[in-house]
Short mmCIF file of C-alpha atoms in Angstrom, two decimals:
data_model
loop_
_atom_site.label_atom_id
_atom_site.label_comp_id
_atom_site.label_asym_id
_atom_site.label_seq_id
_atom_site.Cartn_x
_atom_site.Cartn_y
_atom_site.Cartn_z
CA MET A 1 -47.79 -17.51 -23.46
CA LEU A 2 -44.14 -17.62 -22.83
CA LYS A 3 -44.78 -19.36 -19.75
CA LYS A 4 -45.85 -22.15 -22.03
CA ILE A 5 -42.57 -22.12 -24.11
CA THR A 6 -39.88 -24.19 -22.49
CA ILE A 7 -36.15 -22.94 -22.51
CA LYS A 8 -35.52 -26.00 -24.95
CA ASN A 9 -37.76 -24.89 -27.32
CA GLY A 10 -37.19 -21.22 -26.98
CA LEU A 11 -33.25 -21.72 -27.72
CA ILE A 12 -34.12 -24.12 -30.75
CA ALA A 13 -36.47 -21.45 -32.09
CA GLN A 14 -33.71 -18.70 -31.97
CA LEU A 15 -30.95 -20.67 -32.97
CA SER A 16 -33.02 -21.61 -36.21
CA LEU A 17 -34.23 -18.37 -36.85
CA MET A 18 -30.60 -16.59 -36.44
CA SER A 19 -29.49 -20.07 -38.72
CA LEU A 20 -32.04 -19.00 -41.49
CA ILE A 21 -31.06 -15.29 -41.77
CA LEU A 22 -27.54 -16.27 -41.33
CA LEU A 23 -28.27 -19.74 -44.21
CA ILE A 24 -30.15 -16.28 -46.29
CA VAL A 25 -27.72 -13.98 -46.13
CA SER A 26 -24.99 -16.40 -46.85
CA VAL A 27 -26.56 -17.50 -50.02
CA ILE A 28 -27.25 -14.05 -50.82
CA GLY A 29 -23.76 -13.37 -50.63
CA ILE A 30 -22.87 -16.04 -52.00
CA ASN A 31 -24.92 -15.06 -55.39
CA SER A 32 -23.85 -11.75 -55.09
CA ILE A 33 -20.20 -12.41 -55.48
CA GLN A 34 -21.09 -15.12 -58.63
CA GLU A 35 -23.61 -12.54 -60.36
CA SER A 36 -20.33 -9.85 -59.91
CA SER A 37 -17.86 -11.98 -60.98
CA ARG A 38 -20.09 -12.87 -64.08
CA ALA A 39 -20.38 -9.51 -64.82
CA LEU A 40 -16.77 -8.94 -64.71
CA GLN A 41 -15.85 -11.52 -66.61
CA ALA A 42 -18.26 -10.65 -69.23
CA ILE A 43 -16.71 -7.12 -68.84
CA ASN A 44 -13.56 -8.85 -69.38
CA GLN A 45 -14.52 -10.70 -71.89
CA ILE A 46 -15.99 -7.73 -73.76
CA GLN A 47 -13.91 -5.12 -73.43
CA GLY A 48 -10.60 -7.14 -72.85
CA GLU A 49 -10.71 -9.76 -74.74
CA GLU A 50 -12.87 -8.83 -77.84
CA LEU A 51 -12.05 -5.30 -77.60
CA GLY A 52 -8.67 -5.53 -77.02
CA SER A 53 -8.00 -7.87 -79.48
CA LEU A 54 -10.15 -5.54 -82.21
CA SER A 55 -7.75 -2.85 -80.73
CA ASN A 56 -4.68 -4.43 -81.39
CA SER A 57 -5.77 -5.40 -84.69
CA PHE A 58 -6.69 -1.71 -85.71
CA THR A 59 -3.11 -0.73 -83.93
CA ALA A 60 -1.08 -2.72 -85.72
CA THR A 61 -3.48 -2.41 -89.16
CA LEU A 62 -2.31 1.52 -88.60
CA SER A 63 0.96 0.25 -88.19
CA ALA A 64 1.14 -1.53 -91.43
CA ARG A 65 -0.11 1.39 -93.48
CA THR A 66 2.45 3.91 -91.54
CA GLU A 67 5.26 1.55 -92.43
CA ALA A 68 4.16 1.13 -96.03
CA ALA A 69 3.98 5.18 -95.90
CA LEU A 70 7.50 4.99 -94.42
CA ALA A 71 8.43 2.43 -97.44
CA ILE A 72 7.16 4.41 -100.43
CA HIS A 73 9.19 7.43 -98.90
CA GLN A 74 11.97 5.46 -98.92
CA LEU A 75 11.61 4.17 -102.49
CA GLU A 76 11.17 7.32 -104.10
CA ILE A 77 14.35 8.82 -102.25
CA GLY A 78 16.30 5.64 -103.74
CA LEU A 79 16.64 3.68 -100.50
CA ILE A 80 15.92 0.50 -101.84
CA ASP A 81 17.02 -1.55 -99.13
CA GLU A 82 15.51 0.40 -96.63
CA SER A 83 12.61 0.49 -98.31
CA LEU A 84 12.25 -2.97 -98.58
CA GLN A 85 13.08 -3.82 -95.05
CA THR A 86 10.50 -1.26 -93.97
CA ALA A 87 8.11 -3.15 -95.86
CA LYS A 88 8.77 -6.57 -94.15
CA GLN A 89 8.04 -4.71 -91.15
CA ALA A 90 4.69 -3.74 -92.70
CA GLU A 91 4.40 -7.24 -93.93
CA GLU A 92 4.69 -8.31 -90.13
CA SER A 93 2.59 -5.82 -88.60
CA LEU A 94 0.23 -7.11 -91.23
CA ALA A 95 0.20 -10.40 -89.89
CA LEU A 96 -0.28 -9.09 -86.43
CA SER A 97 -2.99 -7.28 -87.27
CA GLN A 98 -4.51 -10.37 -88.73
CA LYS A 99 -3.98 -12.65 -85.82
CA GLU A 100 -5.40 -10.54 -83.46
CA MET A 101 -8.21 -10.01 -85.86
CA ALA A 102 -8.63 -13.84 -85.78
CA ARG A 103 -8.86 -13.55 -81.64
CA PHE A 104 -11.20 -11.02 -81.93
CA VAL A 105 -13.94 -13.19 -84.04
CA SER A 106 -13.07 -16.56 -82.05
CA ALA A 107 -13.61 -14.60 -78.59
CA VAL A 108 -17.28 -13.09 -80.03
CA SER A 109 -18.21 -16.58 -81.23
CA GLU A 110 -17.12 -18.06 -77.63
CA ARG A 111 -20.06 -15.40 -76.04
CA GLY A 112 -22.60 -15.66 -78.50
CA GLU A 113 -23.28 -12.04 -78.11
CA GLY A 114 -22.19 -9.52 -80.90
CA GLN A 115 -21.80 -11.93 -83.86
CA GLU A 116 -23.49 -9.22 -86.36
CA LEU A 117 -21.18 -6.68 -85.63
CA ALA A 118 -18.09 -9.11 -85.56
CA THR A 119 -19.41 -10.68 -89.25
CA ASN A 120 -19.44 -6.36 -90.34
CA ILE A 121 -15.96 -5.98 -88.96
CA GLN A 122 -14.44 -9.20 -90.16
CA LYS A 123 -15.91 -8.36 -93.91
CA SER A 124 -14.66 -4.71 -93.87
CA TYR A 125 -11.08 -6.04 -92.35
CA LYS A 126 -11.14 -8.13 -95.23
CA ASN A 127 -11.64 -5.81 -97.72
CA TYR A 128 -9.42 -3.51 -96.43
CA VAL A 129 -6.65 -5.87 -96.17
CA ASP A 130 -7.20 -7.35 -99.46
CA LYS A 131 -8.33 -4.64 -101.49
CA GLY A 132 -5.93 -2.08 -100.09
CA VAL A 133 -3.07 -2.76 -97.34
CA ILE A 134 -1.59 -6.12 -99.40
CA PRO A 135 -1.92 -4.18 -103.03
CA MET A 136 0.29 -1.16 -101.34
CA LEU A 137 2.85 -3.46 -99.94
CA THR A 138 2.79 -5.51 -102.80
CA ALA A 139 3.64 -2.48 -105.04
CA ILE A 140 6.21 -1.05 -102.61
CA LYS A 141 7.81 -4.60 -102.87
CA ALA A 142 7.72 -4.76 -106.51
CA GLY A 143 8.97 -0.92 -107.07
CA TYR A 144 5.94 0.15 -108.19
CA ALA A 145 5.24 4.05 -106.58
CA ASP A 146 2.59 4.87 -109.08
CA GLU A 147 0.28 1.43 -108.33
CA TYR A 148 0.97 2.35 -104.64
CA TYR A 149 -0.72 5.84 -104.95
CA GLU A 150 -3.35 4.43 -107.44
CA VAL A 151 -4.32 2.35 -104.24
CA LEU A 152 -3.92 5.03 -101.99
CA GLU A 153 -6.32 7.29 -104.26
CA LYS A 154 -8.82 5.21 -105.27
CA SER A 155 -9.98 2.79 -102.61
CA ILE A 156 -7.96 2.46 -99.53
CA THR A 157 -9.76 5.90 -97.99
CA ASP A 158 -13.55 4.40 -98.70
CA ILE A 159 -12.63 1.03 -97.26
CA SER A 160 -10.61 2.30 -94.30
CA LYS A 161 -13.61 4.49 -93.66
CA ALA A 162 -15.78 1.54 -93.57
CA PHE A 163 -13.66 -0.42 -91.32
CA ASN A 164 -12.94 2.31 -89.11
CA ASN A 165 -16.80 2.92 -88.40
CA ASP A 166 -17.36 -0.68 -87.79
CA VAL A 167 -14.52 -0.76 -85.30
CA ALA A 168 -16.02 2.69 -83.87
CA THR A 169 -19.38 0.91 -83.65
CA PHE A 170 -18.35 -2.30 -81.77
CA ARG A 171 -16.23 -0.02 -79.52
CA SER A 172 -19.21 1.72 -78.53
CA TYR A 173 -21.33 -1.63 -78.32
CA ALA A 174 -18.74 -2.71 -76.14
CA LEU A 175 -18.70 0.27 -73.84
CA ASN A 176 -22.18 -0.11 -73.76
CA ALA A 177 -22.15 -3.49 -72.54
CA GLY A 178 -19.78 -3.22 -70.21
CA HIS A 179 -21.70 0.14 -68.11
CA LEU A 180 -25.18 -2.22 -68.96
CA GLN A 181 -23.26 -5.00 -66.89
CA ILE A 182 -22.34 -2.78 -64.29
CA ASP A 183 -25.66 -1.56 -64.24
CA LYS A 184 -27.02 -4.83 -63.57
CA ALA A 185 -24.70 -5.85 -60.84
CA ASN A 186 -25.21 -2.56 -59.38
CA SER A 187 -29.01 -2.88 -59.54
CA ALA A 188 -28.75 -6.42 -58.04
CA ALA A 189 -26.27 -5.31 -55.20
CA LYS A 190 -28.91 -2.63 -54.08
CA ILE A 191 -31.70 -5.30 -54.04
CA LYS A 192 -29.41 -7.98 -52.06
CA LEU A 193 -28.47 -5.12 -50.00
CA ALA A 194 -32.05 -4.27 -48.84
CA ILE A 195 -32.60 -7.83 -48.42
CA ILE A 196 -29.26 -7.97 -46.31
CA VAL A 197 -30.34 -4.74 -44.24
CA ALA A 198 -33.58 -6.06 -43.46
CA ALA A 199 -32.27 -9.08 -42.45
CA GLY A 200 -29.96 -7.31 -40.14
CA ILE A 201 -32.76 -5.68 -38.60
CA ILE A 202 -35.05 -8.54 -38.63
CA THR A 203 -32.22 -9.94 -36.65
CA LEU A 204 -31.61 -7.22 -34.12
CA ILE A 205 -35.31 -7.16 -33.60
CA SER A 206 -35.04 -10.78 -32.81
CA ALA A 207 -32.31 -10.54 -30.27
CA VAL A 208 -34.14 -7.72 -28.70
CA LEU A 209 -37.21 -9.80 -28.35
CA ALA A 210 -35.07 -12.75 -27.73
CA TRP A 211 -33.34 -10.68 -24.62
CA PHE A 212 -36.71 -10.07 -23.47
CA ALA A 213 -38.20 -13.60 -23.55
CA LEU A 214 -34.75 -14.93 -21.96
CA LYS A 215 -35.25 -12.48 -19.40
CA TYR A 216 -39.02 -13.10 -18.64
CA ILE A 217 -38.32 -17.22 -19.06
CA ILE A 218 -34.83 -17.20 -17.44
CA LEU A 219 -33.51 -14.54 -15.30
CA GLN A 220 -36.72 -13.58 -13.33
CA PRO A 221 -37.81 -17.27 -12.37
CA LEU A 222 -33.74 -18.21 -11.90
CA GLU A 223 -33.56 -14.83 -9.58
CA GLN A 224 -36.61 -16.29 -7.70
CA SER A 225 -35.29 -19.65 -7.19
CA ILE A 226 -32.05 -18.24 -6.00
CA HIS A 227 -34.16 -15.97 -3.31
CA GLN A 228 -36.37 -18.82 -2.39
CA LEU A 229 -33.26 -20.70 -1.74
CA GLU A 230 -31.88 -17.61 0.31
CA TYR A 231 -34.79 -17.73 2.43
CA ILE A 232 -34.46 -21.35 3.05
CA ALA A 233 -31.15 -21.12 4.12
CA ASP A 234 -32.24 -18.35 6.56
CA GLY A 235 -34.81 -20.77 7.65
CA ASP A 236 -37.54 -18.59 6.45
CA LEU A 237 -39.96 -21.44 5.16
CA THR A 238 -43.08 -19.61 4.34
CA HIS A 239 -42.32 -17.68 2.03
CA ASN A 240 -44.17 -18.93 -1.35
CA ILE A 241 -42.28 -19.18 -5.23
CA ASN A 242 -44.26 -18.79 -8.41
CA SER A 243 -44.40 -21.59 -10.03
CA GLU A 244 -46.71 -21.63 -13.21
CA GLY A 245 -46.04 -22.31 -16.50
CA ASN A 246 -44.16 -25.62 -17.98
CA THR A 247 -40.65 -24.68 -18.46
CA GLU A 248 -37.75 -26.00 -16.83
CA LEU A 249 -37.55 -23.24 -14.70
CA ALA A 250 -40.95 -23.78 -13.36
CA ARG A 251 -40.21 -27.33 -12.79
CA LEU A 252 -37.49 -26.22 -10.82
CA ALA A 253 -39.65 -23.61 -8.72
CA LYS A 254 -42.33 -26.23 -8.13
CA ALA A 255 -39.63 -28.95 -6.76
CA LEU A 256 -38.24 -25.73 -4.44
CA GLN A 257 -42.10 -25.44 -3.51
CA THR A 258 -42.14 -29.06 -2.69
CA MET A 259 -39.02 -29.34 -0.45
CA GLN A 260 -40.29 -26.39 1.37
CA GLN A 261 -43.21 -27.81 2.29
CA SER A 262 -41.25 -31.36 3.14
CA LEU A 263 -38.98 -29.06 5.00
CA VAL A 264 -41.89 -27.53 7.20
CA VAL A 265 -43.47 -31.22 7.48
CA SER A 266 -39.70 -32.35 8.94
CA VAL A 267 -39.33 -28.98 11.18
CA SER A 268 -42.54 -29.98 12.43
CA ASN A 269 -41.75 -33.57 13.18
CA VAL A 270 -38.62 -32.63 14.59
CA ARG A 271 -40.32 -29.96 17.33
CA ASP A 272 -42.47 -32.85 18.02
CA VAL A 273 -40.00 -35.35 18.61
CA GLY A 274 -38.10 -32.62 20.69
CA GLY A 275 -41.12 -31.97 22.82
CA GLN A 276 -41.44 -35.53 23.55
CA ILE A 277 -37.95 -35.98 24.14
CA GLY A 278 -38.38 -33.08 26.59
CA ILE A 279 -41.08 -34.99 28.32
CA GLY A 280 -39.18 -38.02 28.73
CA SER A 281 -35.91 -36.51 30.14
CA ARG A 282 -37.93 -34.76 32.64
CA GLU A 283 -39.41 -38.11 33.62
CA LEU A 284 -36.06 -39.67 33.52
CA ALA A 285 -34.88 -37.15 35.81
CA ALA A 286 -37.71 -37.52 38.23
CA GLY A 287 -36.72 -41.01 38.11
CA ASN A 288 -33.63 -40.84 38.96
CA ASN A 289 -34.29 -38.45 41.54
CA HIS A 290 -36.48 -41.20 42.98
CA LEU A 291 -33.78 -43.95 42.67
CA ALA A 292 -31.06 -41.67 44.26
CA GLU A 293 -33.63 -41.41 47.23
CA ARG A 294 -34.57 -45.19 47.35
CA THR A 295 -30.53 -45.78 47.57
CA GLU A 296 -29.83 -43.47 49.92
CA GLU A 297 -32.59 -44.96 52.03
CA SER A 298 -31.45 -48.39 51.07
CA ALA A 299 -27.89 -47.29 52.16
CA SER A 300 -29.31 -46.45 55.88
CA SER A 301 -30.94 -48.97 56.39
CA LEU A 302 -27.82 -51.31 55.20
CA GLU A 303 -25.87 -49.13 57.87
CA GLN A 304 -28.37 -49.79 60.53
CA THR A 305 -28.15 -53.49 59.52
CA ALA A 306 -24.32 -53.22 59.91
CA ALA A 307 -24.53 -52.08 63.28
CA SER A 308 -27.10 -54.36 64.24
CA MET A 309 -24.68 -57.12 63.15
CA GLU A 310 -22.00 -55.63 64.97
CA GLN A 311 -23.64 -55.46 68.09
CA LEU A 312 -24.85 -59.29 67.48
CA THR A 313 -20.78 -60.31 67.21
CA SER A 314 -20.15 -58.49 70.15
CA THR A 315 -22.97 -60.58 72.17
CA VAL A 316 -21.58 -63.42 70.16
CA LYS A 317 -18.01 -63.02 71.61
CA MET A 318 -19.17 -62.16 75.33
CA ASN A 319 -21.21 -65.39 75.19
CA ALA A 320 -18.07 -67.40 73.53
CA GLU A 321 -16.03 -66.11 76.45
CA ASN A 322 -18.44 -66.50 78.87
CA SER A 323 -18.36 -70.46 77.79
CA ASP A 324 -14.89 -70.52 78.44
CA GLN A 325 -14.89 -69.23 81.88
CA ALA A 326 -17.44 -71.87 82.45
CA ASN A 327 -15.11 -74.57 81.58
CA ARG A 328 -12.55 -73.35 83.32
CA LEU A 329 -14.77 -73.43 86.34
CA ALA A 330 -15.76 -76.93 85.72
CA MET A 331 -12.13 -77.96 85.60
CA SER A 332 -11.44 -76.30 88.59
CA VAL A 333 -14.15 -78.02 90.43
CA SER A 334 -13.23 -81.15 88.79
CA ASP A 335 -9.94 -80.81 90.33
CA ILE A 336 -11.18 -79.56 93.71
CA ALA A 337 -13.65 -83.05 93.96
CA SER A 338 -11.13 -85.15 92.83
CA LYS A 339 -8.57 -83.29 96.08
CA GLY A 340 -11.29 -83.74 98.39
CA SER A 341 -13.40 -87.01 98.70
CA LYS A 342 -15.21 -85.81 101.92
CA VAL A 343 -16.81 -82.92 100.17
CA VAL A 344 -17.66 -85.09 96.90
CA SER A 345 -21.17 -85.64 97.18
CA HIS A 346 -21.92 -82.16 97.86
CA VAL A 347 -19.48 -81.54 94.98
CA VAL A 348 -21.32 -83.85 93.17
CA ASP A 349 -24.68 -82.37 93.54
CA LYS A 350 -23.61 -78.84 92.31
CA MET A 351 -21.74 -80.49 89.81
CA GLN A 352 -24.88 -81.83 88.04
CA ALA A 353 -26.21 -78.78 88.45
CA ILE A 354 -23.35 -77.07 86.67
CA THR A 355 -23.46 -79.74 84.42
CA THR A 356 -26.77 -78.86 83.64
CA SER A 357 -26.14 -75.55 83.36
CA SER A 358 -23.49 -75.74 81.20
CA ARG A 359 -25.30 -77.90 79.13
CA ARG A 360 -27.95 -75.35 78.76
CA ILE A 361 -25.09 -72.81 78.18
CA SER A 362 -23.56 -75.05 75.09
CA ASP A 363 -27.13 -75.49 73.94
CA ILE A 364 -27.36 -71.58 73.63
CA ILE A 365 -23.85 -70.91 72.26
CA ALA A 366 -24.89 -73.52 69.38
CA VAL A 367 -27.78 -71.28 68.86
CA ILE A 368 -25.68 -68.36 69.00
CA ASP A 369 -23.06 -69.70 66.49
CA GLY A 370 -25.96 -70.60 63.97
CA ILE A 371 -27.74 -67.25 64.29
CA ALA A 372 -24.19 -65.86 63.76
CA PHE A 373 -24.07 -67.93 60.94
CA GLN A 374 -26.98 -67.05 59.18
CA THR A 375 -26.79 -63.81 60.34
CA ASN A 376 -23.78 -63.58 58.14
CA ILE A 377 -25.57 -64.90 55.22
CA LEU A 378 -28.46 -62.85 55.49
CA ALA A 379 -25.53 -60.00 55.91
CA LEU A 380 -24.22 -60.71 52.79
CA ASN A 381 -27.49 -61.18 50.40
CA ALA A 382 -28.96 -57.88 52.26
CA ALA A 383 -25.52 -56.24 50.89
CA VAL A 384 -26.59 -57.89 47.28
CA GLU A 385 -30.24 -56.75 47.51
CA ALA A 386 -29.20 -53.54 48.32
CA ALA A 387 -26.57 -53.21 45.53
CA ARG A 388 -29.27 -54.16 42.90
CA ALA A 389 -31.87 -52.74 44.04
CA GLY A 390 -34.49 -54.41 42.67
CA GLU A 391 -38.00 -53.97 42.64
CA GLN A 392 -37.48 -50.73 44.95
CA GLY A 393 -35.71 -52.81 47.72
CA ARG A 394 -38.28 -55.71 48.49
CA GLY A 395 -35.94 -58.30 49.07
CA PHE A 396 -33.89 -56.35 51.15
CA ALA A 397 -36.84 -55.39 53.48
CA VAL A 398 -37.24 -59.42 54.04
CA VAL A 399 -33.58 -59.49 54.49
CA ALA A 400 -34.21 -57.08 57.11
CA GLY A 401 -36.82 -58.75 58.70
CA GLU A 402 -34.98 -61.94 59.04
CA VAL A 403 -31.68 -59.90 60.81
CA ARG A 404 -34.41 -58.19 63.39
CA ASN A 405 -35.95 -62.30 64.24
CA LEU A 406 -32.10 -63.31 64.72
CA ALA A 407 -31.12 -60.51 66.49
CA GLN A 408 -34.21 -61.19 69.27
CA ARG A 409 -33.25 -64.56 69.41
CA SER A 410 -29.59 -63.63 70.30
CA ALA A 411 -30.70 -61.26 72.72
CA GLN A 412 -33.14 -64.10 74.40
CA SER A 413 -30.26 -66.70 74.12
CA ALA A 414 -28.24 -64.07 75.72
CA LYS A 415 -30.94 -63.57 78.69
CA GLU A 416 -30.77 -67.01 79.35
CA LEU A 417 -27.07 -67.40 79.19
CA LYS A 418 -26.96 -64.61 82.25
CA THR A 419 -29.29 -66.75 84.35
#
């Protein structure tokens, strides 16, 4: 199964899985942050804005009542100015209380929850201020201590108790709402934490599986390819490689197998060509040896021809010397003939014989000269033919035959010259 998965598709699948898990974890993380932010905003809205404003209003109202009690005490002991000043401070505290109460009502209206409790608080607060705190401050500023105590004894206790109860109820509601938001956030966090842990486990498992797949698909075939290249580098062309599958490395293994087979064919061809070259080299060496032998034979024949030519040249020189001597004798005879008329007839007879011999000698000398000329030409041709050594010295054999014929003719002429 894995052998059919290409490296490209495997990497795409692994990266897609990792990206999907990362996307899921990121979405969960972002959602958790958003929910936590909303929970914190809700808690801040309830316990910060709403409950804070209500607490400030409640505290300011208590401050106004405390300052009113101090002002009535100052009035009773005759500190009129101080009493009025303290009453003014009580009015400022009451104004702050009313301002914070307005913030509380506005905050509850924006959130849209706790409207009924806020309405009850608003009613009890208005009743508390209008029927309790304001009449008490009015009595103090007018200097009527009896009216102050009348309000304090008849109405302030009940209406303040109702307001306090409504405030306590809303405080409990705000605290419970905060805890509810916290519990909700914790529950969502636990669920998302479980999802993240599961995603982490899936990622770990996929990473382990990816490692084994990577080892099976990439590392093992790659190591086999490296070993195959090492075998080829060492000259071992008999080792086969597993090239099954359709992955990139499987195709690489097939290419290596094809290359190895091509190398085997190439090495076989080189071996055959080397054998043929060896046979040709041996034949060439034998031909060179045979040519050397024929060359030596031709050189030996040429030396013999040269020796014959030297001998022939010596014979020609001797014939020339004999001719010169004959001429000298003829001249001497002519001189003697001219001087002795008495022996002219006898000398004439001898001279005719000598003249005939001289003619024959001249003819022989001419023949010898022609032979010498032709012998020189044939000797030159023999030297050229020997140098070329074409067609294994056939031309040289012809030249050698001609040289022998001329040598025989020279010998015959020499014999005739001697006679």
